Every structure is written in structure tokens, then in C-alpha cells.
mmCIF file of C-alpha atoms in Angstrom:
data_model
loop_
_atom_site.group_PDB
_atom_site.id
_atom_site.type_symbol
_atom_site.label_atom_id
_atom_site.label_comp_id
_atom_site.label_asym_id
_atom_site.label_seq_id
_atom_site.Cartn_x
_atom_site.Cartn_y
_atom_site.Cartn_z
ATOM 1 C CA MET A 238 -11.522 57.055 305.380
ATOM 2 C CA SER A 239 -13.249 59.032 302.855
ATOM 3 C CA LEU A 240 -12.402 58.036 299.335
ATOM 4 C CA LEU A 241 -10.574 61.455 298.508
ATOM 5 C CA ALA A 242 -9.407 62.315 302.246
ATOM 6 C CA ASN A 243 -6.127 64.760 301.273
ATOM 7 C CA LYS A 244 -6.566 64.723 297.447
ATOM 8 C CA ASN A 245 -6.019 68.011 295.955
ATOM 9 C CA ILE A 246 -8.006 68.317 292.816
ATOM 10 C CA LEU A 247 -8.301 71.073 290.188
ATOM 11 C CA ILE A 248 -11.330 71.134 287.917
ATOM 12 C CA THR A 249 -12.408 73.201 285.049
ATOM 13 C CA GLY A 250 -15.868 74.617 284.742
ATOM 14 C CA GLY A 251 -17.024 73.959 288.492
ATOM 15 C CA SER A 252 -20.155 76.560 288.544
ATOM 16 C CA ARG A 253 -22.823 74.821 287.178
ATOM 17 C CA GLY A 254 -24.333 71.920 285.767
ATOM 18 C CA ILE A 255 -22.546 68.222 285.397
ATOM 19 C CA GLY A 256 -19.310 70.762 286.578
ATOM 20 C CA LYS A 257 -21.022 71.700 289.804
ATOM 21 C CA SER A 258 -22.342 68.416 290.408
ATOM 22 C CA ILE A 259 -18.517 66.999 290.310
ATOM 23 C CA VAL A 260 -17.576 69.224 292.608
ATOM 24 C CA GLU A 261 -19.841 68.758 295.343
ATOM 25 C CA VAL A 262 -19.380 64.269 294.978
ATOM 26 C CA LEU A 263 -15.124 65.212 295.218
ATOM 27 C CA VAL A 264 -15.445 67.661 298.544
ATOM 28 C CA LYS A 265 -18.103 65.686 300.100
ATOM 29 C CA ASN A 266 -15.757 62.145 299.316
ATOM 30 C CA GLY A 267 -13.362 64.262 301.257
ATOM 31 C CA ALA A 268 -11.066 66.010 298.640
ATOM 32 C CA ASN A 269 -9.687 69.635 298.394
ATOM 33 C CA VAL A 270 -10.795 71.374 295.420
ATOM 34 C CA GLY A 271 -10.710 74.137 293.163
ATOM 35 C CA PHE A 272 -12.972 75.009 290.479
ATOM 36 C CA THR A 273 -12.900 78.020 287.923
ATOM 37 C CA PHE A 274 -15.732 79.909 286.921
ATOM 38 C CA THR A 275 -15.780 82.363 284.490
ATOM 39 C CA SER A 276 -19.210 84.406 285.020
ATOM 40 C CA SER A 277 -21.473 84.469 288.260
ATOM 41 C CA ASP A 278 -19.017 85.331 291.200
ATOM 42 C CA LEU A 279 -22.316 84.957 293.376
ATOM 43 C CA ALA A 280 -23.253 81.454 292.236
ATOM 44 C CA ALA A 281 -19.280 80.423 292.847
ATOM 45 C CA ASN A 282 -19.438 81.465 296.395
ATOM 46 C CA ASN A 283 -22.169 80.120 297.557
ATOM 47 C CA ILE A 284 -21.545 77.031 296.167
ATOM 48 C CA CYS A 285 -17.757 77.244 298.460
ATOM 49 C CA LYS A 286 -20.168 78.158 301.550
ATOM 50 C CA GLU A 287 -22.412 75.285 300.707
ATOM 51 C CA LEU A 288 -19.533 73.206 300.707
ATOM 52 C CA ASN A 289 -16.578 74.362 302.682
ATOM 53 C CA SER A 290 -15.694 72.090 306.434
ATOM 54 C CA LYS A 291 -13.484 71.179 308.655
ATOM 55 C CA ASP A 292 -12.464 67.793 306.335
ATOM 56 C CA ALA A 293 -12.312 69.735 303.221
ATOM 57 C CA LYS A 294 -11.594 72.640 301.425
ATOM 58 C CA CYS A 295 -13.685 74.644 298.609
ATOM 59 C CA ILE A 296 -12.160 77.594 296.143
ATOM 60 C CA ALA A 297 -13.703 79.187 293.504
ATOM 61 C CA TYR A 298 -11.104 81.027 290.912
ATOM 62 C CA LYS A 299 -12.132 83.365 287.961
ATOM 63 C CA SER A 300 -10.045 81.989 285.400
ATOM 64 C CA ASP A 301 -10.674 81.567 281.694
ATOM 65 C CA ALA A 302 -8.970 78.184 281.291
ATOM 66 C CA SER A 303 -8.757 78.663 276.822
ATOM 67 C CA LYS A 304 -5.933 81.360 277.737
ATOM 68 C CA PHE A 305 -2.680 79.539 278.684
ATOM 69 C CA ASP A 306 -1.365 82.989 280.767
ATOM 70 C CA GLN A 307 -4.585 82.573 282.509
ATOM 71 C CA CYS A 308 -3.567 78.840 283.630
ATOM 72 C CA GLU A 309 -0.362 79.069 284.367
ATOM 73 C CA LYS A 310 -1.075 81.643 286.886
ATOM 74 C CA LEU A 311 -4.515 79.537 287.653
ATOM 75 C CA VAL A 312 -2.149 76.608 288.407
ATOM 76 C CA ASN A 313 0.288 78.981 291.182
ATOM 77 C CA ARG A 314 -2.644 79.957 292.978
ATOM 78 C CA PHE A 315 -3.796 76.703 293.588
ATOM 79 C CA LEU A 316 -0.406 75.746 294.656
ATOM 80 C CA ASP A 317 -0.756 78.573 297.227
ATOM 81 C CA ASP A 318 -4.017 77.417 299.024
ATOM 82 C CA PHE A 319 -3.546 73.918 298.794
ATOM 83 C CA GLU A 320 0.488 73.014 298.144
ATOM 84 C CA THR A 321 0.136 70.823 295.222
ATOM 85 C CA ILE A 322 -2.058 69.354 292.938
ATOM 86 C CA ASP A 323 -3.017 65.416 292.529
ATOM 87 C CA VAL A 324 -6.039 65.455 289.953
ATOM 88 C CA LEU A 325 -6.886 67.674 287.088
ATOM 89 C CA ILE A 326 -10.074 67.578 285.668
ATOM 90 C CA ASN A 327 -11.010 69.512 282.229
ATOM 91 C CA ASN A 328 -14.589 70.341 282.350
ATOM 92 C CA ALA A 329 -14.587 73.758 280.614
ATOM 93 C CA GLY A 330 -16.501 73.771 277.855
ATOM 94 C CA ILE A 331 -19.490 75.486 275.674
ATOM 95 C CA THR A 332 -21.303 75.162 272.311
ATOM 96 C CA LYS A 333 -22.169 77.297 269.511
ATOM 97 C CA ASP A 334 -24.214 74.760 266.828
ATOM 98 C CA ASN A 335 -25.113 75.111 263.347
ATOM 99 C CA LEU A 336 -25.307 73.405 259.828
ATOM 100 C CA LEU A 337 -21.800 73.752 258.749
ATOM 101 C CA MET A 338 -23.312 75.710 255.617
ATOM 102 C CA ARG A 339 -24.371 78.265 258.295
ATOM 103 C CA MET A 340 -21.990 78.549 261.388
ATOM 104 C CA SER A 341 -19.085 81.195 261.224
ATOM 105 C CA GLU A 342 -15.384 80.764 261.755
ATOM 106 C CA GLU A 343 -15.820 82.761 264.426
ATOM 107 C CA ASP A 344 -18.178 79.844 266.012
ATOM 108 C CA PHE A 345 -15.980 77.546 264.901
ATOM 109 C CA ASP A 346 -12.732 78.822 266.371
ATOM 110 C CA LYS A 347 -14.394 79.410 269.909
ATOM 111 C CA VAL A 348 -15.940 76.020 270.273
ATOM 112 C CA ILE A 349 -12.218 74.554 269.366
ATOM 113 C CA GLU A 350 -10.438 77.218 271.703
ATOM 114 C CA VAL A 351 -12.641 77.241 275.058
ATOM 115 C CA ASN A 352 -12.674 72.931 275.032
ATOM 116 C CA LEU A 353 -9.851 71.559 273.152
ATOM 117 C CA LYS A 354 -7.438 74.421 273.755
ATOM 118 C CA SER A 355 -8.378 74.477 277.602
ATOM 119 C CA VAL A 356 -7.626 71.063 278.072
ATOM 120 C CA PHE A 357 -3.699 71.403 276.327
ATOM 121 C CA ASN A 358 -3.128 74.509 278.737
ATOM 122 C CA MET A 359 -4.656 72.769 281.894
ATOM 123 C CA THR A 360 -2.569 69.661 281.188
ATOM 124 C CA LYS A 361 0.306 71.265 280.405
ATOM 125 C CA ALA A 362 0.620 73.890 283.444
ATOM 126 C CA CYS A 363 -0.021 70.522 285.425
ATOM 127 C CA GLN A 364 2.143 68.312 284.374
ATOM 128 C CA ARG A 365 5.177 70.007 286.288
ATOM 129 C CA ILE A 366 3.597 69.492 289.338
ATOM 130 C CA PHE A 367 2.213 65.417 288.324
ATOM 131 C CA LEU A 368 6.060 64.582 287.315
ATOM 132 C CA LYS A 369 7.150 66.075 289.963
ATOM 133 C CA ASN A 370 5.573 64.204 292.416
ATOM 134 C CA ARG A 371 5.477 61.078 290.131
ATOM 135 C CA ARG A 372 1.789 60.466 290.403
ATOM 136 C CA GLY A 373 -1.537 61.852 289.192
ATOM 137 C CA SER A 374 -4.867 61.885 287.643
ATOM 138 C CA ILE A 375 -5.877 63.540 284.470
ATOM 139 C CA ILE A 376 -9.940 63.260 283.877
ATOM 140 C CA ASN A 377 -10.997 65.249 280.473
ATOM 141 C CA MET A 378 -14.290 65.176 279.815
ATOM 142 C CA SER A 379 -15.492 64.854 275.912
ATOM 143 C CA SER A 380 -19.223 63.532 275.113
ATOM 144 C CA VAL A 381 -20.830 60.913 272.971
ATOM 145 C CA VAL A 382 -20.842 63.286 270.109
ATOM 146 C CA GLY A 383 -16.916 63.341 270.070
ATOM 147 C CA VAL A 384 -17.357 59.600 269.707
ATOM 148 C CA LYS A 385 -20.289 59.259 266.868
ATOM 149 C CA GLY A 386 -20.559 63.465 265.473
ATOM 150 C CA ASN A 387 -23.783 64.747 265.358
ATOM 151 C CA ALA A 388 -25.556 66.749 262.723
ATOM 152 C CA GLY A 389 -24.965 70.324 263.519
ATOM 153 C CA GLN A 390 -22.503 69.996 266.185
ATOM 154 C CA SER A 391 -19.684 69.840 263.670
ATOM 155 C CA ASN A 392 -17.667 71.971 265.787
ATOM 156 C CA TYR A 393 -18.435 70.517 269.323
ATOM 157 C CA ALA A 394 -17.825 67.038 267.825
ATOM 158 C CA ALA A 395 -14.293 68.525 266.149
ATOM 159 C CA SER A 396 -12.994 69.664 269.527
ATOM 160 C CA LYS A 397 -14.879 66.197 272.023
ATOM 161 C CA SER A 398 -12.990 64.345 269.178
ATOM 162 C CA GLY A 399 -9.735 65.796 269.579
ATOM 163 C CA ILE A 400 -9.444 66.216 273.883
ATOM 164 C CA ILE A 401 -9.607 61.778 272.952
ATOM 165 C CA GLY A 402 -7.361 61.960 270.650
ATOM 166 C CA PHE A 403 -5.178 63.782 273.139
ATOM 167 C CA SER A 404 -5.948 61.788 275.940
ATOM 168 C CA LYS A 405 -4.722 59.075 274.829
ATOM 169 C CA SER A 406 -1.533 60.103 273.298
ATOM 170 C CA ILE A 407 -1.131 62.088 277.111
ATOM 171 C CA ALA A 408 -1.867 58.611 278.705
ATOM 172 C CA GLN A 409 1.070 56.847 276.571
ATOM 173 C CA GLU A 410 3.897 60.025 277.860
ATOM 174 C CA LEU A 411 3.160 60.204 281.295
ATOM 175 C CA GLY A 412 1.985 56.729 281.834
ATOM 176 C CA SER A 413 5.901 55.555 282.896
ATOM 177 C CA ARG A 414 5.394 58.459 285.893
ATOM 178 C CA ASN A 415 2.563 57.103 287.208
ATOM 179 C CA ILE A 416 0.004 59.711 286.051
ATOM 180 C CA ARG A 417 -2.941 58.598 284.271
ATOM 181 C CA CYS A 418 -5.106 60.509 281.643
ATOM 182 C CA ASN A 419 -8.725 59.197 281.009
ATOM 183 C CA VAL A 420 -11.637 60.156 279.334
ATOM 184 C CA ILE A 421 -15.383 60.525 280.041
ATOM 185 C CA ALA A 422 -18.322 60.616 277.688
ATOM 186 C CA PRO A 423 -21.310 61.623 278.597
ATOM 187 C CA GLY A 424 -24.460 61.224 276.716
ATOM 188 C CA PHE A 425 -27.469 62.967 277.057
ATOM 189 C CA ILE A 426 -27.063 64.326 280.665
ATOM 190 C CA LYS A 427 -30.644 66.368 282.392
ATOM 191 C CA THR A 428 -28.906 69.606 283.580
ATOM 192 C CA GLU A 429 -30.112 73.251 283.367
ATOM 193 C CA MET A 430 -29.808 73.544 279.261
ATOM 194 C CA THR A 431 -31.737 70.350 279.197
ATOM 195 C CA ASP A 432 -34.280 71.781 281.254
ATOM 196 C CA ASN A 433 -35.153 74.054 279.021
ATOM 197 C CA LEU A 434 -36.095 71.130 276.151
ATOM 198 C CA SER A 435 -39.417 70.320 275.388
ATOM 199 C CA GLU A 436 -41.500 67.611 276.175
ATOM 200 C CA SER A 437 -40.804 65.920 272.600
ATOM 201 C CA ILE A 438 -37.158 66.808 272.233
ATOM 202 C CA ILE A 439 -36.283 64.634 275.148
ATOM 203 C CA GLU A 440 -38.234 61.591 274.583
ATOM 204 C CA GLY A 441 -36.763 61.851 271.048
ATOM 205 C CA TRP A 442 -33.557 61.408 272.512
ATOM 206 C CA THR A 443 -34.332 58.623 275.251
ATOM 207 C CA GLU A 444 -36.380 56.843 272.555
ATOM 208 C CA ASN A 445 -32.946 55.505 271.142
ATOM 209 C CA ILE A 446 -31.660 55.250 274.705
ATOM 210 C CA PRO A 447 -31.530 51.339 275.595
ATOM 211 C CA LEU A 448 -32.273 52.448 279.524
ATOM 212 C CA LYS A 449 -35.244 54.692 278.147
ATOM 213 C CA ARG A 450 -34.035 57.678 280.652
ATOM 214 C CA PRO A 451 -31.447 60.851 280.809
ATOM 215 C CA GLY A 452 -28.478 60.464 282.848
ATOM 216 C CA GLU A 453 -28.158 62.642 285.735
ATOM 217 C CA SER A 454 -24.941 65.122 286.135
ATOM 218 C CA SER A 455 -24.295 62.895 289.227
ATOM 219 C CA ASP A 456 -23.757 60.194 287.419
ATOM 220 C CA VAL A 457 -20.849 61.605 285.484
ATOM 221 C CA ALA A 458 -19.850 63.103 288.973
ATOM 222 C CA ASN A 459 -19.507 59.167 290.713
ATOM 223 C CA LEU A 460 -17.107 58.486 287.436
ATOM 224 C CA CYS A 461 -15.149 61.127 288.275
ATOM 225 C CA LEU A 462 -15.155 60.278 291.919
ATOM 226 C CA PHE A 463 -13.679 56.831 290.834
ATOM 227 C CA LEU A 464 -11.088 58.064 288.581
ATOM 228 C CA ALA A 465 -9.743 60.459 290.752
ATOM 229 C CA SER A 466 -9.504 57.935 293.627
ATOM 230 C CA ASP A 467 -7.244 54.972 294.148
ATOM 231 C CA LEU A 468 -9.580 52.517 293.012
ATOM 232 C CA SER A 469 -8.737 52.924 289.086
ATOM 233 C CA SER A 470 -4.603 53.270 289.910
ATOM 234 C CA TYR A 471 -4.719 50.641 286.647
ATOM 235 C CA ILE A 472 -6.807 52.611 284.624
ATOM 236 C CA THR A 473 -5.355 54.780 281.801
ATOM 237 C CA GLY A 474 -5.897 55.913 278.569
ATOM 238 C CA GLN A 475 -10.061 54.763 278.656
ATOM 239 C CA VAL A 476 -12.680 56.488 277.186
ATOM 240 C CA ILE A 477 -15.570 55.752 279.330
ATOM 241 C CA ASN A 478 -19.066 56.460 278.457
ATOM 242 C CA VAL A 479 -21.925 57.745 280.563
ATOM 243 C CA ASP A 480 -24.943 57.195 278.262
ATOM 244 C CA GLY A 481 -27.284 54.780 279.724
ATOM 245 C CA GLY A 482 -26.177 52.864 276.314
ATOM 246 C CA LEU A 483 -26.581 54.914 273.610
ATOM 247 C CA LEU A 484 -23.827 54.043 272.131
ATOM 248 C CA THR A 485 -23.828 50.231 272.761
#
């Protein structure tokens, strides 16, 4: 039997980058997956066409996780399609990097809204299902930047650090109901966005990584697979770095 057979998983921000890789790994391991996107309908629909099979279902939902009313509607649509939710993965996120002296209030607020408030929105919207079922796994995507900070990313660091504090609190609140909440903190991961970086910038990053290479999106996706499965049933409230030893 597949590792995630019969599990229904909802993930935000699943149409590209790390999110897309997570969707692919989960479906290929037997999960029924619904993921959100906010822009390209074509890209999202193509993912579903590629992954849908007799063993697992994949559905894309156009929804903005930073808006609480949209999250409630999304959860209801997901329940119509899948009947219940076993795992929630909060992956939606953006960057608007700048030094503090040049950062606008709008750019600070937007990053907090999309990266952090979306986690509150989706967790609150899904909580009632988890409580009813007396089980569930919540996986929240932070970053090594949320652990150690980074110049020029004070808004992003604040949002990702906030996710860690939020997740540890939820793990304590919901643990007695067999509901787990963990955090993944990726380091320098190769995505479409990093493909646009110069070779010198990539070399500068990798020089500080003990494994001397960037990670792959599949490295993050495989950890999601573990945390979504029953193999991790006694793990909650943890922050797991996927960074090649960067923060060692």
C-alpha cells in the first residue's frame, strides 16, 4: 500500500517551485491532493492532468490564502470534493526584499499578510475538521531566514519567524486531540526563481553550506511526505531545517 493511501491533503501555493514538487510527491505516494494557486490557471490545470489517476485525485483551486473568507470557502469546496481533510500544508509565500530604510509599509504588510496571516487563516479554517476527526497533521513552511534572519529581508524573516512561534503554540493547543503541527525551514533550494541568479551569487551561497550544494525541491517534498504520513505520528512542535547543514 502507498505511504499516503486514502489521505486527503490540502496545500496552499502548489502550482510552482517547492509547492509543485510537494504536490507531485504526495500524489505519487497515493494521496488525494487539492492545491491552491492565484495566477496561472493553465499551469495549475496541467499539473492536475498529469497527476490524476485511478489511485489518487488532484484538484486545483484558485484561492488567496491571505483572505480569511476565501479560506473558509476553499475548505468547504475541498470537503465537497474529498469529504474530509487529513493534512494541511501551508506553503503559500512571497518576498518583497529591501533594506529597512527603503522598505515601504505596504511591502512589509503584504509579506506578513501572505506568508503569516495565511497560516492563521488556513489553520483556523481547517481546525474544526481536525477536531471532529480527532486527528490531523499541519505542516507549515518557514525558512532558515526565519531562524537566523537575513539583511534586506526583515519583512520575510518576521513572517517566517512568526510561523515558527505560531506552530509551536498550535502544537501545544491541539496535541491532546492527536493533531500535530510541525515546521519545515528550507535553506538554499533550487527553484525557477534561483535559476535566474548569477553563478557568483550561487557560489557565494553554496560556499557556506557544509554539503557544498543547493538543495532540490524534492528534498523539501520528501520531508513533507514523512510529516504527512503515519511514520511521524509522535513528532509535533518541531522545526526541521532542510539546508545542507547551513545552520549547523
